[in-house]
């Protein structure tokens, strides 16, 4: 365990996250995140982008990819929840075996000290009191204060932060003074049909071509109805469909996909599928009527 001393207080640092991640397409978003962290003069400071999108759209994956693969920095991911307290974000006291207090730096503070990148994942699940502890970090002061350890921790000049936020109803509204500090806002939309196919193919190189196309077709139609089904849902469906088919549990790939869809997405998925089938029938009926009129 790596340790550092700040104002005679010893902190135990957290290890960076090393995960296997893949990203393809939407290069404009990669450039936007990179630009927000760029420094153009000695008087400049990096921005603190927030990446907004539906759950499962790939916000954390994109953030990690830019930090690790493009900028070549160590990445520290902090998973935010409604129970996250200010001290969880900064310094956590732990009682050792010999009944001494050991101060552990959070992944955020470790990134600050080491000059890495912190991903605050699902940041809008945290309450205002927790966000308030980060206010000085997110402006030109660039520090946090630990009441527990009694120290002020300044961010390394190379430190960068990005906050991912789900666009759904299960989150808190950000206080305005935090909202103004988390800029720019970068929206991550659902990918187009080619990008979605490439993502599934990259994550499931062993998958059957027909199952991939069925999955992508369903996802694209669900996006048109504003359903929140994501690429992650598609990967899970295609993976399970492949397992069902290769295990001879189903006789054909359509049946395998239908079982996978019901298992992964439940009744909502079946409803969207039924809606799309009804639309297709109506369109086919209209085409036949037009053909009869032409005859």
Short mmCIF file of C-alpha atoms in Angstrom, two decimals:
data_model
loop_
_atom_site.label_atom_id
_atom_site.label_comp_id
_atom_site.label_asym_id
_atom_site.label_seq_id
_atom_site.Cartn_x
_atom_site.Cartn_y
_atom_site.Cartn_z
CA UNK A 1 0.00 0.00 0.00
CA UNK A 2 1.36 3.39 -1.00
CA UNK A 3 1.32 6.07 1.67
CA UNK A 4 1.86 9.83 1.67
CA UNK A 5 2.05 12.48 4.38
CA UNK A 6 0.11 15.74 4.23
CA UNK A 7 0.60 18.16 7.14
CA UNK A 8 2.06 15.28 9.19
CA UNK A 9 -1.05 13.14 8.59
CA UNK A 10 -0.32 9.84 6.87
CA UNK A 11 -2.77 8.74 4.19
CA UNK A 12 -3.05 5.29 2.67
CA UNK A 13 -3.71 5.63 -1.05
CA UNK A 14 -6.12 3.63 -3.18
CA UNK A 15 -5.02 1.58 -6.17
CA UNK A 16 -6.17 2.74 -9.61
CA UNK A 17 -8.86 0.82 -11.47
CA UNK A 18 -7.60 -1.42 -14.25
CA UNK A 19 -10.47 -2.76 -16.30
CA UNK A 20 -10.76 -4.15 -19.79
CA UNK A 21 -12.72 -1.60 -21.76
CA UNK A 22 -13.54 -1.18 -25.44
CA UNK A 23 -14.96 1.80 -27.28
CA UNK A 24 -15.86 2.42 -30.89
CA UNK A 25 -17.53 5.28 -32.75
CA UNK A 26 -18.79 8.69 -31.59
CA UNK A 27 -15.32 10.22 -31.93
CA UNK A 28 -16.76 13.72 -31.53
CA UNK A 29 -17.55 12.89 -27.88
CA UNK A 30 -13.99 11.68 -27.33
CA UNK A 31 -12.71 14.99 -28.68
CA UNK A 32 -15.12 17.01 -26.52
CA UNK A 33 -13.97 15.33 -23.29
CA UNK A 34 -10.31 15.66 -24.26
CA UNK A 35 -10.76 19.36 -25.07
CA UNK A 36 -12.47 20.06 -21.73
CA UNK A 37 -9.38 18.78 -19.90
CA UNK A 38 -6.90 20.63 -22.11
CA UNK A 39 -4.80 23.47 -20.65
CA UNK A 40 -4.05 26.36 -23.02
CA UNK A 41 -1.96 28.61 -20.73
CA UNK A 42 -0.37 28.82 -17.28
CA UNK A 43 -3.38 30.75 -16.05
CA UNK A 44 -5.87 28.18 -17.33
CA UNK A 45 -7.48 25.34 -15.36
CA UNK A 46 -9.18 22.17 -16.65
CA UNK A 47 -12.94 22.00 -16.85
CA UNK A 48 -15.03 19.40 -15.03
CA UNK A 49 -17.25 17.80 -17.68
CA UNK A 50 -20.41 15.93 -16.87
CA UNK A 51 -21.46 13.15 -19.20
CA UNK A 52 -25.22 12.66 -19.33
CA UNK A 53 -27.16 9.78 -20.87
CA UNK A 54 -29.51 6.88 -20.28
CA UNK A 55 -28.40 4.04 -17.98
CA UNK A 56 -26.27 1.57 -19.92
CA UNK A 57 -25.43 3.96 -22.76
CA UNK A 58 -21.69 3.65 -22.06
CA UNK A 59 -20.88 6.78 -20.05
CA UNK A 60 -18.38 5.12 -17.71
CA UNK A 61 -16.82 3.16 -20.56
CA UNK A 62 -16.33 6.30 -22.64
CA UNK A 63 -14.87 8.23 -19.69
CA UNK A 64 -12.44 5.43 -18.85
CA UNK A 65 -11.44 5.03 -22.49
CA UNK A 66 -10.57 8.71 -22.92
CA UNK A 67 -8.63 8.88 -19.64
CA UNK A 68 -6.77 5.58 -19.98
CA UNK A 69 -6.33 5.03 -23.71
CA UNK A 70 -6.19 8.59 -25.05
CA UNK A 71 -4.54 10.51 -22.18
CA UNK A 72 -2.64 7.51 -20.76
CA UNK A 73 -3.53 8.39 -17.16
CA UNK A 74 -4.31 6.24 -14.14
CA UNK A 75 -8.07 6.12 -13.58
CA UNK A 76 -9.90 6.00 -10.25
CA UNK A 77 -13.64 5.24 -10.29
CA UNK A 78 -15.84 6.30 -7.40
CA UNK A 79 -19.35 4.82 -7.43
CA UNK A 80 -21.78 7.39 -6.04
CA UNK A 81 -24.95 6.38 -4.18
CA UNK A 82 -27.66 8.07 -2.14
CA UNK A 83 -25.74 6.95 0.97
CA UNK A 84 -22.43 8.54 -0.04
CA UNK A 85 -21.25 10.86 2.75
CA UNK A 86 -18.74 13.73 2.47
CA UNK A 87 -16.12 11.71 4.34
CA UNK A 88 -16.60 8.79 1.93
CA UNK A 89 -15.50 11.09 -0.87
CA UNK A 90 -12.42 12.41 0.92
CA UNK A 91 -10.74 10.56 3.83
CA UNK A 92 -12.08 7.52 5.68
CA UNK A 93 -10.77 6.63 9.18
CA UNK A 94 -10.20 2.92 9.76
CA UNK A 95 -9.35 1.23 13.08
CA UNK A 96 -6.29 -1.02 12.69
CA UNK A 97 -5.61 -4.29 14.49
CA UNK A 98 -3.59 -2.45 17.15
CA UNK A 99 -6.50 0.01 17.72
CA UNK A 100 -4.83 2.89 15.91
CA UNK A 101 -6.66 5.13 13.45
CA UNK A 102 -5.45 4.80 9.87
CA UNK A 103 -6.61 7.35 7.35
CA UNK A 104 -7.49 5.99 3.93
CA UNK A 105 -7.66 8.38 1.00
CA UNK A 106 -10.69 7.80 -1.23
CA UNK A 107 -10.25 7.06 -4.92
CA UNK A 108 -11.06 10.73 -5.60
CA UNK A 109 -8.40 12.06 -3.21
CA UNK A 110 -5.86 9.51 -4.46
CA UNK A 111 -6.43 10.74 -8.01
CA UNK A 112 -5.96 14.32 -6.75
CA UNK A 113 -2.65 13.45 -5.08
CA UNK A 114 -1.29 11.28 -7.92
CA UNK A 115 -2.46 13.48 -10.80
CA UNK A 116 -4.80 10.86 -12.21
CA UNK A 117 -8.37 10.97 -13.48
CA UNK A 118 -11.35 10.41 -11.19
CA UNK A 119 -14.66 9.25 -12.61
CA UNK A 120 -17.50 10.14 -10.26
CA UNK A 121 -19.95 7.55 -11.52
CA UNK A 122 -23.68 8.33 -11.33
CA UNK A 123 -22.95 11.58 -9.52
CA UNK A 124 -26.55 12.78 -9.44
CA UNK A 125 -27.42 10.02 -6.99
CA UNK A 126 -25.63 12.01 -4.25
CA UNK A 127 -27.33 14.57 -2.05
CA UNK A 128 -26.47 18.26 -1.69
CA UNK A 129 -24.48 17.94 1.55
CA UNK A 130 -22.07 15.55 -0.13
CA UNK A 131 -21.74 17.75 -3.21
CA UNK A 132 -21.02 20.76 -1.00
CA UNK A 133 -17.79 19.13 0.18
CA UNK A 134 -16.53 19.17 -3.42
CA UNK A 135 -17.32 22.81 -4.21
CA UNK A 136 -13.73 24.10 -3.66
CA UNK A 137 -12.32 21.26 -5.76
CA UNK A 138 -14.49 22.11 -8.74
CA UNK A 139 -13.46 25.76 -9.05
CA UNK A 140 -10.09 27.51 -9.25
CA UNK A 141 -9.26 26.65 -5.62
CA UNK A 142 -8.77 22.97 -6.53
CA UNK A 143 -8.69 21.50 -3.02
CA UNK A 144 -10.80 19.54 -0.54
CA UNK A 145 -10.83 19.65 3.25
CA UNK A 146 -11.02 16.62 5.50
CA UNK A 147 -12.70 17.48 8.79
CA UNK A 148 -11.92 14.00 10.09
CA UNK A 149 -8.16 14.15 9.40
CA UNK A 150 -7.93 17.91 9.90
CA UNK A 151 -6.09 18.58 6.65
CA UNK A 152 -6.52 20.44 3.38
CA UNK A 153 -5.59 18.46 0.26
CA UNK A 154 -4.63 20.30 -2.91
CA UNK A 155 -5.09 18.72 -6.33
CA UNK A 156 -2.06 17.91 -8.47
CA UNK A 157 -1.92 20.09 -11.62
CA UNK A 158 -2.47 16.97 -13.74
CA UNK A 159 -5.59 15.91 -11.86
CA UNK A 160 -8.77 15.66 -13.93
CA UNK A 161 -12.34 14.74 -13.04
CA UNK A 162 -15.44 13.74 -14.98
CA UNK A 163 -18.92 13.08 -13.59
CA UNK A 164 -21.34 10.65 -15.24
CA UNK A 165 -25.04 11.20 -14.71
CA UNK A 166 -28.03 9.06 -15.56
CA UNK A 167 -30.89 10.73 -17.36
CA UNK A 168 -33.71 9.11 -15.41
CA UNK A 169 -36.16 9.75 -12.59
CA UNK A 170 -34.18 7.98 -9.84
CA UNK A 171 -31.72 10.83 -9.32
CA UNK A 172 -31.40 14.14 -7.47
CA UNK A 173 -31.38 17.62 -8.98
CA UNK A 174 -27.96 19.23 -8.70
CA UNK A 175 -27.69 22.41 -6.61
CA UNK A 176 -27.09 25.38 -8.89
CA UNK A 177 -23.67 26.22 -7.44
CA UNK A 178 -22.52 22.68 -8.31
CA UNK A 179 -24.23 22.66 -11.69
CA UNK A 180 -22.28 25.76 -12.70
CA UNK A 181 -19.02 24.07 -11.69
CA UNK A 182 -19.71 20.89 -13.71
CA UNK A 183 -19.26 22.10 -17.23
CA UNK A 184 -19.37 21.43 -20.09
CA UNK A 185 -22.41 19.17 -20.26
CA UNK A 186 -21.79 16.43 -22.82
CA UNK A 187 -24.75 14.31 -23.85
CA UNK A 188 -24.23 10.70 -24.85
CA UNK A 189 -27.05 9.66 -27.19
CA UNK A 190 -27.84 6.13 -28.22
CA UNK A 191 -25.61 5.07 -31.13
CA UNK A 192 -26.86 4.79 -34.70
CA UNK A 193 -27.39 1.39 -36.31
CA UNK A 194 -23.81 0.95 -37.57
CA UNK A 195 -22.25 2.08 -34.30
CA UNK A 196 -24.58 -0.15 -32.30
CA UNK A 197 -23.72 -3.15 -34.47
CA UNK A 198 -19.98 -2.41 -34.17
CA UNK A 199 -20.26 -2.17 -30.36
CA UNK A 200 -22.06 -5.51 -30.08
CA UNK A 201 -19.64 -7.14 -32.50
CA UNK A 202 -16.63 -5.79 -30.59
CA UNK A 203 -17.96 -7.05 -27.24
CA UNK A 204 -19.28 -10.36 -28.63
CA UNK A 205 -16.85 -11.38 -31.40
CA UNK A 206 -18.09 -14.97 -31.11
CA UNK A 207 -21.77 -14.08 -31.62
CA UNK A 208 -23.81 -15.35 -34.54
CA UNK A 209 -24.36 -12.73 -37.25
CA UNK A 210 -28.11 -13.27 -37.43
CA UNK A 211 -28.57 -12.88 -33.66
CA UNK A 212 -26.49 -9.68 -33.71
CA UNK A 213 -28.66 -8.23 -36.49
CA UNK A 214 -31.90 -9.20 -34.73
CA UNK A 215 -30.64 -7.58 -31.53
CA UNK A 216 -29.52 -4.37 -33.22
CA UNK A 217 -32.79 -4.15 -35.13
CA UNK A 218 -34.78 -4.41 -31.91
CA UNK A 219 -32.62 -1.82 -30.13
CA UNK A 220 -32.91 0.68 -32.97
CA UNK A 221 -36.71 0.35 -33.03
CA UNK A 222 -36.85 0.71 -29.24
CA UNK A 223 -34.87 3.97 -29.47
CA UNK A 224 -37.51 5.32 -31.86
CA UNK A 225 -40.18 4.74 -29.20
CA UNK A 226 -38.05 6.50 -26.54
CA UNK A 227 -37.60 3.26 -24.59
CA UNK A 228 -34.53 3.29 -22.37
CA UNK A 229 -33.11 -0.04 -23.53
CA UNK A 230 -29.36 0.31 -23.93
CA UNK A 231 -26.36 -1.22 -25.63
CA UNK A 232 -25.66 -3.03 -22.36
CA UNK A 233 -29.13 -4.59 -22.58
CA UNK A 234 -28.37 -5.60 -26.17
CA UNK A 235 -25.08 -7.24 -25.19
CA UNK A 236 -26.83 -9.21 -22.43
CA UNK A 237 -29.66 -10.28 -24.76
CA UNK A 238 -27.36 -11.36 -27.57
CA UNK A 239 -25.05 -13.19 -25.19
CA UNK A 240 -27.93 -15.10 -23.56
CA UNK A 241 -29.53 -15.85 -26.93
CA UNK A 242 -26.24 -17.35 -28.12
CA UNK A 243 -26.03 -19.52 -25.00
CA UNK A 244 -29.60 -20.75 -25.47
CA UNK A 245 -29.09 -21.55 -29.13
CA UNK A 246 -25.66 -23.17 -28.79
CA UNK A 247 -26.96 -25.32 -25.91
CA UNK A 248 -29.79 -26.61 -28.14
CA UNK A 249 -32.38 -25.28 -25.70
CA UNK A 250 -34.20 -23.60 -28.58
CA UNK A 251 -34.77 -24.83 -32.10
CA UNK A 252 -33.96 -21.58 -33.87
CA UNK A 253 -32.34 -18.20 -33.36
CA UNK A 254 -35.60 -16.24 -33.35
CA UNK A 255 -36.87 -18.31 -30.42
CA UNK A 256 -33.57 -17.91 -28.62
CA UNK A 257 -33.75 -14.13 -29.00
CA UNK A 258 -37.38 -14.02 -27.82
CA UNK A 259 -36.54 -15.94 -24.64
CA UNK A 260 -33.48 -13.74 -24.06
CA UNK A 261 -35.53 -10.58 -24.59
CA UNK A 262 -38.18 -11.68 -22.11
CA UNK A 263 -35.54 -12.70 -19.54
CA UNK A 264 -33.46 -9.51 -19.82
CA UNK A 265 -36.10 -6.84 -20.41
CA UNK A 266 -39.28 -8.45 -19.08
CA UNK A 267 -42.74 -7.27 -20.03
CA UNK A 268 -41.50 -3.85 -21.16
CA UNK A 269 -39.34 -5.50 -23.79
CA UNK A 270 -42.19 -7.68 -25.02
CA UNK A 271 -44.44 -4.63 -25.20
CA UNK A 272 -41.96 -2.77 -27.40
CA UNK A 273 -41.52 -5.84 -29.58
CA UNK A 274 -45.30 -6.20 -29.95
CA UNK A 275 -45.63 -2.50 -30.76
CA UNK A 276 -43.01 -2.75 -33.49
CA UNK A 277 -44.67 -5.85 -34.95
CA UNK A 278 -48.01 -4.01 -35.07
CA UNK A 279 -46.36 -1.07 -36.83
CA UNK A 280 -44.74 -3.40 -39.36
CA UNK A 281 -48.08 -5.11 -40.06
CA UNK A 282 -49.77 -1.75 -40.55
CA UNK A 283 -47.02 -0.58 -42.90
CA UNK A 284 -47.24 -3.80 -44.91
CA UNK A 285 -51.02 -3.45 -45.09
CA UNK A 286 -50.71 0.11 -46.38
CA UNK A 287 -48.19 -0.98 -48.99
CA UNK A 288 -50.55 -3.71 -50.20
CA UNK A 289 -53.42 -1.22 -50.40
CA UNK A 290 -51.31 1.14 -52.46
CA UNK A 291 -50.34 -1.72 -54.76
CA UNK A 292 -54.03 -2.57 -55.29
CA UNK A 293 -54.81 1.05 -56.13
CA UNK A 294 -52.02 1.07 -58.69
CA UNK A 295 -53.42 -2.09 -60.26
#
